[in-house]
PDB file of C-alpha atoms in Angstrom:
ATOM      1  CA  MET A1132       0.000   0.000   0.000  1.00  0.00           C
ATOM      2  CA  GLN A1133       2.843   2.361   0.885  1.00  0.00           C
ATOM      3  CA  LYS A1134       4.583   1.660  -2.447  1.00  0.00           C
ATOM      4  CA  LEU A1135       1.334   2.357  -4.310  1.00  0.00           C
ATOM      5  CA  PHE A1136       0.934   5.642  -2.453  1.00  0.00           C
ATOM      6  CA  LEU A1137       4.496   6.658  -3.317  1.00  0.00           C
ATOM      7  CA  LYS A1138       3.930   5.812  -6.992  1.00  0.00           C
ATOM      8  CA  ILE A1139       0.762   7.928  -7.045  1.00  0.00           C
ATOM      9  CA  CYS A1140       2.600  10.846  -5.419  1.00  0.00           C
ATOM     10  CA  LEU A1141       5.463  10.522  -7.909  1.00  0.00           C
ATOM     11  CA  PHE A1142       3.029  10.466 -10.833  1.00  0.00           C
ATOM     12  CA  MET A1143       1.249  13.576  -9.559  1.00  0.00           C
ATOM     13  CA  PHE A1144       4.578  15.373  -9.077  1.00  0.00           C
ATOM     14  CA  ILE A1145       5.718  14.547 -12.610  1.00  0.00           C
ATOM     15  CA  SER A1146       2.324  15.503 -14.074  1.00  0.00           C
ATOM     16  CA  GLN A1147       2.298  18.862 -12.298  1.00  0.00           C
ATOM     17  CA  GLY A1148       5.882  19.505 -13.349  1.00  0.00           C
ATOM     18  CA  ALA A1149       4.935  18.971 -16.973  1.00  0.00           C
ATOM     19  CA  LEU A1150       2.390  21.767 -16.641  1.00  0.00           C
ATOM     20  CA  ILE A1151       4.941  24.259 -15.340  1.00  0.00           C
ATOM     21  CA  ALA A1152       6.031  26.677 -18.032  1.00  0.00           C
ATOM     22  CA  LYS A1153       9.629  26.186 -19.085  1.00  0.00           C
ATOM     23  CA  ASP A1154      12.397  28.493 -20.241  1.00  0.00           C
ATOM     24  CA  TYR A1155      13.946  27.954 -23.668  1.00  0.00           C
ATOM     25  CA  ASN A1156      17.149  29.568 -24.904  1.00  0.00           C
ATOM     26  CA  ALA A1157      16.653  31.043 -28.379  1.00  0.00           C
ATOM     27  CA  SER A1158      19.950  29.579 -29.579  1.00  0.00           C
ATOM     28  CA  LEU A1159      18.564  26.048 -29.142  1.00  0.00           C
ATOM     29  CA  PHE A1160      16.340  26.683 -32.159  1.00  0.00           C
ATOM     30  CA  GLY A1161      19.126  27.929 -34.411  1.00  0.00           C
ATOM     31  CA  ILE A1162      18.249  31.581 -33.849  1.00  0.00           C
ATOM     32  CA  LYS A1163      21.289  33.743 -34.638  1.00  0.00           C
ATOM     33  CA  SER A1164      22.341  36.890 -32.786  1.00  0.00           C
ATOM     34  CA  ASP A1165      24.608  38.292 -35.519  1.00  0.00           C
ATOM     35  CA  GLY A1166      22.229  41.022 -36.704  1.00  0.00           C
ATOM     36  CA  VAL A1167      22.486  39.736 -40.285  1.00  0.00           C
ATOM     37  CA  THR A1168      20.726  36.349 -40.406  1.00  0.00           C
ATOM     38  CA  LEU A1169      16.974  36.670 -40.970  1.00  0.00           C
ATOM     39  CA  ASN A1170      15.569  34.642 -38.069  1.00  0.00           C
ATOM     40  CA  THR A1171      11.850  34.755 -38.878  1.00  0.00           C
ATOM     41  CA  PRO A1172      11.394  30.989 -39.574  1.00  0.00           C
ATOM     42  CA  SER A1173      13.534  29.936 -36.594  1.00  0.00           C
ATOM     43  CA  ILE A1174      11.792  32.237 -34.120  1.00  0.00           C
ATOM     44  CA  GLN A1175       8.362  31.146 -35.366  1.00  0.00           C
ATOM     45  CA  LYS A1176       9.352  27.493 -35.055  1.00  0.00           C
ATOM     46  CA  ALA A1177      10.428  28.123 -31.464  1.00  0.00           C
ATOM     47  CA  ILE A1178       7.184  29.902 -30.559  1.00  0.00           C
ATOM     48  CA  ASP A1179       5.062  27.146 -32.117  1.00  0.00           C
ATOM     49  CA  PHE A1180       7.050  24.446 -30.302  1.00  0.00           C
ATOM     50  CA  ILE A1181       6.783  26.149 -26.908  1.00  0.00           C
ATOM     51  CA  SER A1182       3.050  26.742 -27.292  1.00  0.00           C
ATOM     52  CA  GLU A1183       2.460  23.116 -28.313  1.00  0.00           C
ATOM     53  CA  LYS A1184       4.400  21.948 -25.234  1.00  0.00           C
ATOM     54  CA  GLY A1185       2.110  23.899 -22.913  1.00  0.00           C
ATOM     55  CA  GLY A1186       3.876  27.236 -22.831  1.00  0.00           C
ATOM     56  CA  GLY A1187       6.978  28.928 -21.508  1.00  0.00           C
ATOM     57  CA  LYS A1188       9.496  31.676 -22.171  1.00  0.00           C
ATOM     58  CA  LEU A1189      11.612  32.086 -25.280  1.00  0.00           C
ATOM     59  CA  LYS A1190      14.708  33.795 -23.880  1.00  0.00           C
ATOM     60  CA  PHE A1191      16.978  36.031 -25.933  1.00  0.00           C
ATOM     61  CA  TYR A1192      20.397  37.001 -24.610  1.00  0.00           C
ATOM     62  CA  VAL A1193      23.017  39.545 -25.737  1.00  0.00           C
ATOM     63  CA  GLY A1194      22.989  40.153 -29.484  1.00  0.00           C
ATOM     64  CA  ARG A1195      20.975  41.574 -32.371  1.00  0.00           C
ATOM     65  CA  TYR A1196      18.242  39.286 -33.709  1.00  0.00           C
ATOM     66  CA  LEU A1197      17.008  40.299 -37.168  1.00  0.00           C
ATOM     67  CA  THR A1198      13.471  39.181 -37.987  1.00  0.00           C
ATOM     68  CA  GLY A1199      10.314  39.823 -39.960  1.00  0.00           C
ATOM     69  CA  SER A1200       6.827  39.298 -38.544  1.00  0.00           C
ATOM     70  CA  ILE A1201       6.461  36.618 -35.884  1.00  0.00           C
ATOM     71  CA  GLN A1202       3.151  35.351 -34.545  1.00  0.00           C
ATOM     72  CA  LEU A1203       2.925  35.011 -30.786  1.00  0.00           C
ATOM     73  CA  LYS A1204       0.961  31.961 -29.592  1.00  0.00           C
ATOM     74  CA  SER A1205      -0.949  31.126 -26.397  1.00  0.00           C
ATOM     75  CA  ASN A1206       1.047  30.712 -23.175  1.00  0.00           C
ATOM     76  CA  VAL A1207       4.277  31.990 -24.718  1.00  0.00           C
ATOM     77  CA  THR A1208       6.334  34.954 -23.506  1.00  0.00           C
ATOM     78  CA  ILE A1209       9.250  36.434 -25.411  1.00  0.00           C
ATOM     79  CA  GLU A1210      11.897  37.513 -22.906  1.00  0.00           C
ATOM     80  CA  LEU A1211      14.485  40.023 -24.076  1.00  0.00           C
ATOM     81  CA  ASN A1212      17.273  40.042 -21.532  1.00  0.00           C
ATOM     82  CA  GLU A1213      19.586  43.012 -21.104  1.00  0.00           C
ATOM     83  CA  GLY A1214      21.690  43.436 -24.232  1.00  0.00           C
ATOM     84  CA  ALA A1215      19.229  41.577 -26.463  1.00  0.00           C
ATOM     85  CA  VAL A1216      17.815  43.561 -29.388  1.00  0.00           C
ATOM     86  CA  LEU A1217      14.979  42.248 -31.572  1.00  0.00           C
ATOM     87  CA  VAL A1218      15.501  44.072 -34.878  1.00  0.00           C
ATOM     88  CA  GLY A1219      12.856  44.509 -37.557  1.00  0.00           C
ATOM     89  CA  THR A1220      13.994  43.794 -41.107  1.00  0.00           C
ATOM     90  CA  PRO A1221      13.881  46.734 -43.551  1.00  0.00           C
ATOM     91  CA  SER A1222      12.026  44.669 -46.191  1.00  0.00           C
ATOM     92  CA  ILE A1223       8.300  45.411 -46.064  1.00  0.00           C
ATOM     93  CA  TYR A1224       7.593  42.045 -47.703  1.00  0.00           C
ATOM     94  CA  ASP A1225       8.705  40.265 -44.526  1.00  0.00           C
ATOM     95  CA  TYR A1226       5.779  41.667 -42.521  1.00  0.00           C
ATOM     96  CA  VAL A1227       2.266  40.289 -42.040  1.00  0.00           C
ATOM     97  CA  GLY A1228      -0.702  41.851 -40.306  1.00  0.00           C
ATOM     98  CA  ALA A1229      -3.234  41.699 -37.533  1.00  0.00           C
ATOM     99  CA  ILE A1230      -6.242  44.024 -37.143  1.00  0.00           C
ATOM    100  CA  GLY A1231      -5.489  45.355 -40.605  1.00  0.00           C
ATOM    101  CA  MET A1232      -2.045  46.471 -39.492  1.00  0.00           C
ATOM    102  CA  LYS A1233       1.322  44.908 -40.284  1.00  0.00           C
ATOM    103  CA  ALA A1234       3.621  44.450 -37.300  1.00  0.00           C
ATOM    104  CA  LEU A1235       6.846  42.880 -36.128  1.00  0.00           C
ATOM    105  CA  ILE A1236       5.028  40.890 -33.416  1.00  0.00           C
ATOM    106  CA  VAL A1237       1.423  39.902 -34.120  1.00  0.00           C
ATOM    107  CA  ALA A1238      -1.171  37.722 -32.403  1.00  0.00           C
ATOM    108  CA  ASP A1239      -4.809  36.932 -33.136  1.00  0.00           C
ATOM    109  CA  GLY A1240      -7.111  35.077 -30.737  1.00  0.00           C
ATOM    110  CA  GLN A1241      -4.364  34.036 -28.299  1.00  0.00           C
ATOM    111  CA  GLN A1242      -4.340  33.858 -24.481  1.00  0.00           C
ATOM    112  CA  ASN A1243      -1.708  34.440 -21.794  1.00  0.00           C
ATOM    113  CA  ILE A1244       0.951  35.976 -23.992  1.00  0.00           C
ATOM    114  CA  GLY A1245       3.657  38.518 -23.367  1.00  0.00           C
ATOM    115  CA  VAL A1246       6.908  40.255 -24.113  1.00  0.00           C
ATOM    116  CA  SER A1247       9.178  41.138 -21.201  1.00  0.00           C
ATOM    117  CA  GLY A1248      12.746  41.777 -20.109  1.00  0.00           C
ATOM    118  CA  LYS A1249      15.294  44.588 -20.130  1.00  0.00           C
ATOM    119  CA  GLY A1250      16.185  44.459 -23.813  1.00  0.00           C
ATOM    120  CA  VAL A1251      15.068  46.431 -26.864  1.00  0.00           C
ATOM    121  CA  ILE A1252      12.720  46.119 -29.823  1.00  0.00           C
ATOM    122  CA  GLU A1253      14.226  48.144 -32.673  1.00  0.00           C
ATOM    123  CA  GLY A1254      11.919  48.846 -35.610  1.00  0.00           C
ATOM    124  CA  GLN A1255      14.459  50.451 -37.972  1.00  0.00           C
ATOM    125  CA  GLY A1256      11.722  52.898 -38.913  1.00  0.00           C
ATOM    126  CA  PRO A1257      13.715  55.117 -41.311  1.00  0.00           C
ATOM    127  CA  ALA A1258      15.036  52.118 -43.283  1.00  0.00           C
ATOM    128  CA  VAL A1259      11.599  50.478 -43.503  1.00  0.00           C
ATOM    129  CA  LEU A1260       9.980  53.768 -44.504  1.00  0.00           C
ATOM    130  CA  GLU A1261      12.564  54.232 -47.264  1.00  0.00           C
ATOM    131  CA  GLN A1262      11.795  50.771 -48.669  1.00  0.00           C
ATOM    132  CA  ILE A1263       8.035  51.366 -48.534  1.00  0.00           C
ATOM    133  CA  THR A1264       8.401  54.663 -50.374  1.00  0.00           C
ATOM    134  CA  LYS A1265      10.511  53.060 -53.115  1.00  0.00           C
ATOM    135  CA  GLN A1266       8.081  50.159 -53.582  1.00  0.00           C
ATOM    136  CA  ILE A1267       5.110  52.526 -53.834  1.00  0.00           C
ATOM    137  CA  GLN A1268       6.921  54.724 -56.357  1.00  0.00           C
ATOM    138  CA  LYS A1269       7.734  51.672 -58.485  1.00  0.00           C
ATOM    139  CA  GLY A1270       4.088  50.591 -58.381  1.00  0.00           C
ATOM    140  CA  TYR A1271       4.747  47.354 -56.480  1.00  0.00           C
ATOM    141  CA  LEU A1272       2.748  48.427 -53.422  1.00  0.00           C
ATOM    142  CA  GLN A1273      -0.828  49.663 -53.797  1.00  0.00           C
ATOM    143  CA  GLU A1274      -1.096  50.767 -50.162  1.00  0.00           C
ATOM    144  CA  THR A1275      -0.455  54.230 -48.803  1.00  0.00           C
ATOM    145  CA  ILE A1276       2.629  54.790 -46.659  1.00  0.00           C
ATOM    146  CA  SER A1277       0.422  54.857 -43.549  1.00  0.00           C
ATOM    147  CA  GLN A1278      -1.278  51.559 -44.462  1.00  0.00           C
ATOM    148  CA  ALA A1279       1.991  49.807 -45.257  1.00  0.00           C
ATOM    149  CA  SER A1280       3.982  51.002 -42.236  1.00  0.00           C
ATOM    150  CA  PRO A1281       4.347  48.156 -39.697  1.00  0.00           C
ATOM    151  CA  ALA A1282       3.805  48.584 -35.971  1.00  0.00           C
ATOM    152  CA  LEU A1283       6.153  46.954 -33.500  1.00  0.00           C
ATOM    153  CA  ILE A1284       3.343  44.967 -31.830  1.00  0.00           C
ATOM    154  CA  ALA A1285      -0.271  44.438 -32.992  1.00  0.00           C
ATOM    155  CA  LEU A1286      -2.679  42.175 -31.096  1.00  0.00           C
ATOM    156  CA  ASN A1287      -6.273  41.288 -31.952  1.00  0.00           C
ATOM    157  CA  ASN A1288      -8.840  39.425 -29.828  1.00  0.00           C
ATOM    158  CA  CYS A1289      -6.247  38.348 -27.247  1.00  0.00           C
ATOM    159  CA  SER A1290      -6.585  38.052 -23.465  1.00  0.00           C
ATOM    160  CA  GLY A1291      -4.135  37.977 -20.590  1.00  0.00           C
ATOM    161  CA  VAL A1292      -1.482  40.157 -22.231  1.00  0.00           C
ATOM    162  CA  ASN A1293       1.608  41.325 -20.337  1.00  0.00           C
ATOM    163  CA  ILE A1294       4.152  43.640 -21.983  1.00  0.00           C
ATOM    164  CA  GLU A1295       6.772  44.748 -19.520  1.00  0.00           C
ATOM    165  CA  GLY A1296      10.179  46.208 -18.826  1.00  0.00           C
ATOM    166  CA  PHE A1297      11.947  46.846 -22.139  1.00  0.00           C
ATOM    167  CA  ASN A1298      12.499  49.660 -24.651  1.00  0.00           C
ATOM    168  CA  LEU A1299      10.627  50.064 -27.930  1.00  0.00           C
ATOM    169  CA  GLN A1300      12.136  52.405 -30.486  1.00  0.00           C
ATOM    170  CA  ASN A1301      11.996  53.585 -34.086  1.00  0.00           C
ATOM    171  CA  ALA A1302       8.703  52.054 -35.171  1.00  0.00           C
ATOM    172  CA  CYS A1303       7.836  52.701 -38.787  1.00  0.00           C
ATOM    173  CA  GLY A1304       4.122  52.813 -37.953  1.00  0.00           C
ATOM    174  CA  ASN A1305       2.373  52.813 -34.592  1.00  0.00           C
ATOM    175  CA  VAL A1306       4.323  51.339 -31.702  1.00  0.00           C
ATOM    176  CA  ILE A1307       1.741  49.017 -30.067  1.00  0.00           C
ATOM    177  CA  ALA A1308      -1.862  48.472 -31.200  1.00  0.00           C
ATOM    178  CA  PHE A1309      -4.661  46.469 -29.570  1.00  0.00           C
ATOM    179  CA  ALA A1310      -8.134  45.578 -30.847  1.00  0.00           C
ATOM    180  CA  ALA A1311     -10.872  43.629 -29.029  1.00  0.00           C
ATOM    181  CA  CYS A1312      -8.435  42.438 -26.343  1.00  0.00           C
ATOM    182  CA  LYS A1313      -9.081  41.762 -22.638  1.00  0.00           C
ATOM    183  CA  GLN A1314      -6.865  42.132 -19.566  1.00  0.00           C
ATOM    184  CA  VAL A1315      -3.925  44.024 -21.028  1.00  0.00           C
ATOM    185  CA  ARG A1316      -1.036  45.163 -18.829  1.00  0.00           C
ATOM    186  CA  LEU A1317       1.776  47.445 -19.971  1.00  0.00           C
ATOM    187  CA  ALA A1318       4.443  48.251 -17.383  1.00  0.00           C
ATOM    188  CA  GLY A1319       7.923  49.720 -17.193  1.00  0.00           C
ATOM    189  CA  LEU A1320       8.177  50.491 -20.902  1.00  0.00           C
ATOM    190  CA  LYS A1321      10.228  53.242 -22.511  1.00  0.00           C
ATOM    191  CA  ILE A1322       8.861  54.125 -25.929  1.00  0.00           C
ATOM    192  CA  LYS A1323      10.658  56.480 -28.314  1.00  0.00           C
ATOM    193  CA  SER A1324       9.487  56.581 -31.910  1.00  0.00           C
ATOM    194  CA  THR A1325       9.889  59.793 -33.903  1.00  0.00           C
ATOM    195  CA  SER A1326      11.048  58.554 -37.314  1.00  0.00           C
ATOM    196  CA  ASN A1327       7.551  58.677 -38.869  1.00  0.00           C
ATOM    197  CA  LYS A1328       5.329  61.727 -38.425  1.00  0.00           C
ATOM    198  CA  GLU A1329       2.277  59.419 -38.534  1.00  0.00           C
ATOM    199  CA  SER A1330       3.484  57.164 -35.704  1.00  0.00           C
ATOM    200  CA  LYS A1331       1.382  56.888 -32.543  1.00  0.00           C
ATOM    201  CA  GLY A1332       2.451  55.330 -29.249  1.00  0.00           C
ATOM    202  CA  LEU A1333      -0.325  53.088 -27.896  1.00  0.00           C
ATOM    203  CA  VAL A1334      -3.511  52.496 -29.890  1.00  0.00           C
ATOM    204  CA  PHE A1335      -6.589  50.893 -28.303  1.00  0.00           C
ATOM    205  CA  SER A1336      -9.838  49.769 -29.936  1.00  0.00           C
ATOM    206  CA  LYS A1337     -12.586  48.049 -27.911  1.00  0.00           C
ATOM    207  CA  VAL A1338     -10.186  46.839 -25.211  1.00  0.00           C
ATOM    208  CA  ASP A1339     -11.512  45.823 -21.783  1.00  0.00           C
ATOM    209  CA  GLY A1340      -9.235  45.900 -18.746  1.00  0.00           C
ATOM    210  CA  ILE A1341      -6.201  48.103 -19.415  1.00  0.00           C
ATOM    211  CA  LYS A1342      -3.445  48.615 -16.830  1.00  0.00           C
ATOM    212  CA  LEU A1343      -0.751  51.152 -17.681  1.00  0.00           C
ATOM    213  CA  GLU A1344       2.105  51.434 -15.183  1.00  0.00           C
ATOM    214  CA  ASN A1345       5.373  53.387 -15.237  1.00  0.00           C
ATOM    215  CA  LEU A1346       5.413  54.252 -18.928  1.00  0.00           C
ATOM    216  CA  PHE A1347       7.527  56.839 -20.744  1.00  0.00           C
ATOM    217  CA  ILE A1348       6.322  57.676 -24.242  1.00  0.00           C
ATOM    218  CA  GLU A1349       7.786  59.975 -26.883  1.00  0.00           C
ATOM    219  CA  THR A1350       6.135  59.948 -30.319  1.00  0.00           C
ATOM    220  CA  VAL A1351       5.327  62.490 -33.035  1.00  0.00           C
ATOM    221  CA  GLN A1352       1.580  61.865 -32.999  1.00  0.00           C
ATOM    222  CA  SER A1353      -0.661  60.893 -30.055  1.00  0.00           C
ATOM    223  CA  GLU A1354       1.147  59.064 -27.279  1.00  0.00           C
ATOM    224  CA  ILE A1355      -2.111  57.230 -26.497  1.00  0.00           C
ATOM    225  CA  LYS A1356      -4.988  56.892 -28.964  1.00  0.00           C
ATOM    226  CA  SER A1357      -8.364  55.297 -28.168  1.00  0.00           C
ATOM    227  CA  ASP A1358     -11.503  54.860 -30.235  1.00  0.00           C
ATOM    228  CA  GLY A1359     -13.612  55.726 -27.184  1.00  0.00           C
ATOM    229  CA  LEU A1360     -14.904  52.179 -26.710  1.00  0.00           C
ATOM    230  CA  SER A1361     -12.265  50.809 -24.327  1.00  0.00           C
ATOM    231  CA  THR A1362     -13.265  50.153 -20.704  1.00  0.00           C
ATOM    232  CA  ASN A1363     -11.813  49.596 -17.224  1.00  0.00           C
ATOM    233  CA  VAL A1364      -8.646  51.635 -17.641  1.00  0.00           C
ATOM    234  CA  SER A1365      -6.130  52.367 -14.878  1.00  0.00           C
ATOM    235  CA  MET A1366      -2.938  54.443 -15.124  1.00  0.00           C
ATOM    236  CA  VAL A1367      -0.072  54.884 -12.665  1.00  0.00           C
ATOM    237  CA  ASN A1368       3.021  57.043 -13.203  1.00  0.00           C
ATOM    238  CA  CYS A1369       2.857  57.423 -16.990  1.00  0.00           C
ATOM    239  CA  GLN A1370       4.698  60.364 -18.554  1.00  0.00           C
ATOM    240  CA  TYR A1371       5.239  62.306 -21.752  1.00  0.00           C
ATOM    241  CA  ALA A1372       8.788  63.063 -22.875  1.00  0.00           C
ATOM    242  CA  SER A1373       8.283  66.509 -21.319  1.00  0.00           C
ATOM    243  CA  GLY A1374       7.744  64.903 -17.929  1.00  0.00           C
ATOM    244  CA  LYS A1375       4.044  65.767 -17.832  1.00  0.00           C
ATOM    245  CA  LYS A1376       1.509  63.162 -16.777  1.00  0.00           C
ATOM    246  CA  LEU A1377      -0.015  61.059 -19.553  1.00  0.00           C
ATOM    247  CA  ILE A1378      -3.803  61.031 -19.730  1.00  0.00           C
ATOM    248  CA  PHE A1379      -5.962  58.311 -21.296  1.00  0.00           C
ATOM    249  CA  LYS A1380      -8.650  60.066 -23.331  1.00  0.00           C
ATOM    250  CA  ASN A1381     -11.378  57.584 -24.193  1.00  0.00           C
TER     251      ASN A1381
END
C-alpha cells in the first residue's frame, strides 16, 4: 500500500511539473544573434514548439536578432534580456498583419501571452519607410505609406497580455496596437518613436481591462490613442517626454 501511495505521489509530481512553463534559450532553435541572419522561420518554429508543449518563455540574450513578422501563440512569452535587441527587417515584404495592421510581433485570438525583459525592440523605422516609399513609387505596393507602415506589436482578440520592462524604439508605424483584447497590462516600458510623423504610441480599440504602469512615451503623434470604446482603464506614473503626466482620453 505504501509503495502504491508513493507511486501515485510521484506520478502527480511529474504531471504537475509537466504543466509548469519552461524556459527555452533562443539559440537552441538555431536563432542567430549576428544582426544579419533573418531569423523569422527559426523564431516562429520556437514559438510554435513552446506553445504546443504547454507554454513557456523564449529567452533572448546579448545580441541583435534580425526578424520579420512573428506570430505570438498562447502561453508563450518572449523575454528580451539586457543586451538583447529584436531588430525589424527593412524589407516590407517580410511583414504580415493583424487588425489590418502589419507588425513585427502579431497575435490573433491568443491567451496568456507577453513580451518582457530589459532588452530592446528596434523597428528600424527610417530604413523600412525608405523601402516602402521606393516600392510605392515603383508601383509594387498599392497601399499608402500609412497603411503599409508596420507597428512593432499588434494584437487582436487576445486576453491575458503582459508587456513589460523593455524599450521600444523607431517604429515605422504605430508602436503598439490592440483591438478587441481583454486584460492588457503594460508596465515599465520606454517608448521612443519619432522617425515617422504618422506614428502613434499606444492604440486601443474596444479593449476591456487596461493597466498602464510606469510608462515613458515619446512619439510624433498621439502618445495614447483610443476609439472611445475601451473600458476599465487604470494608469499609474505614466509620462510624456516633457515629464508631464499622460492622460488616457477615451
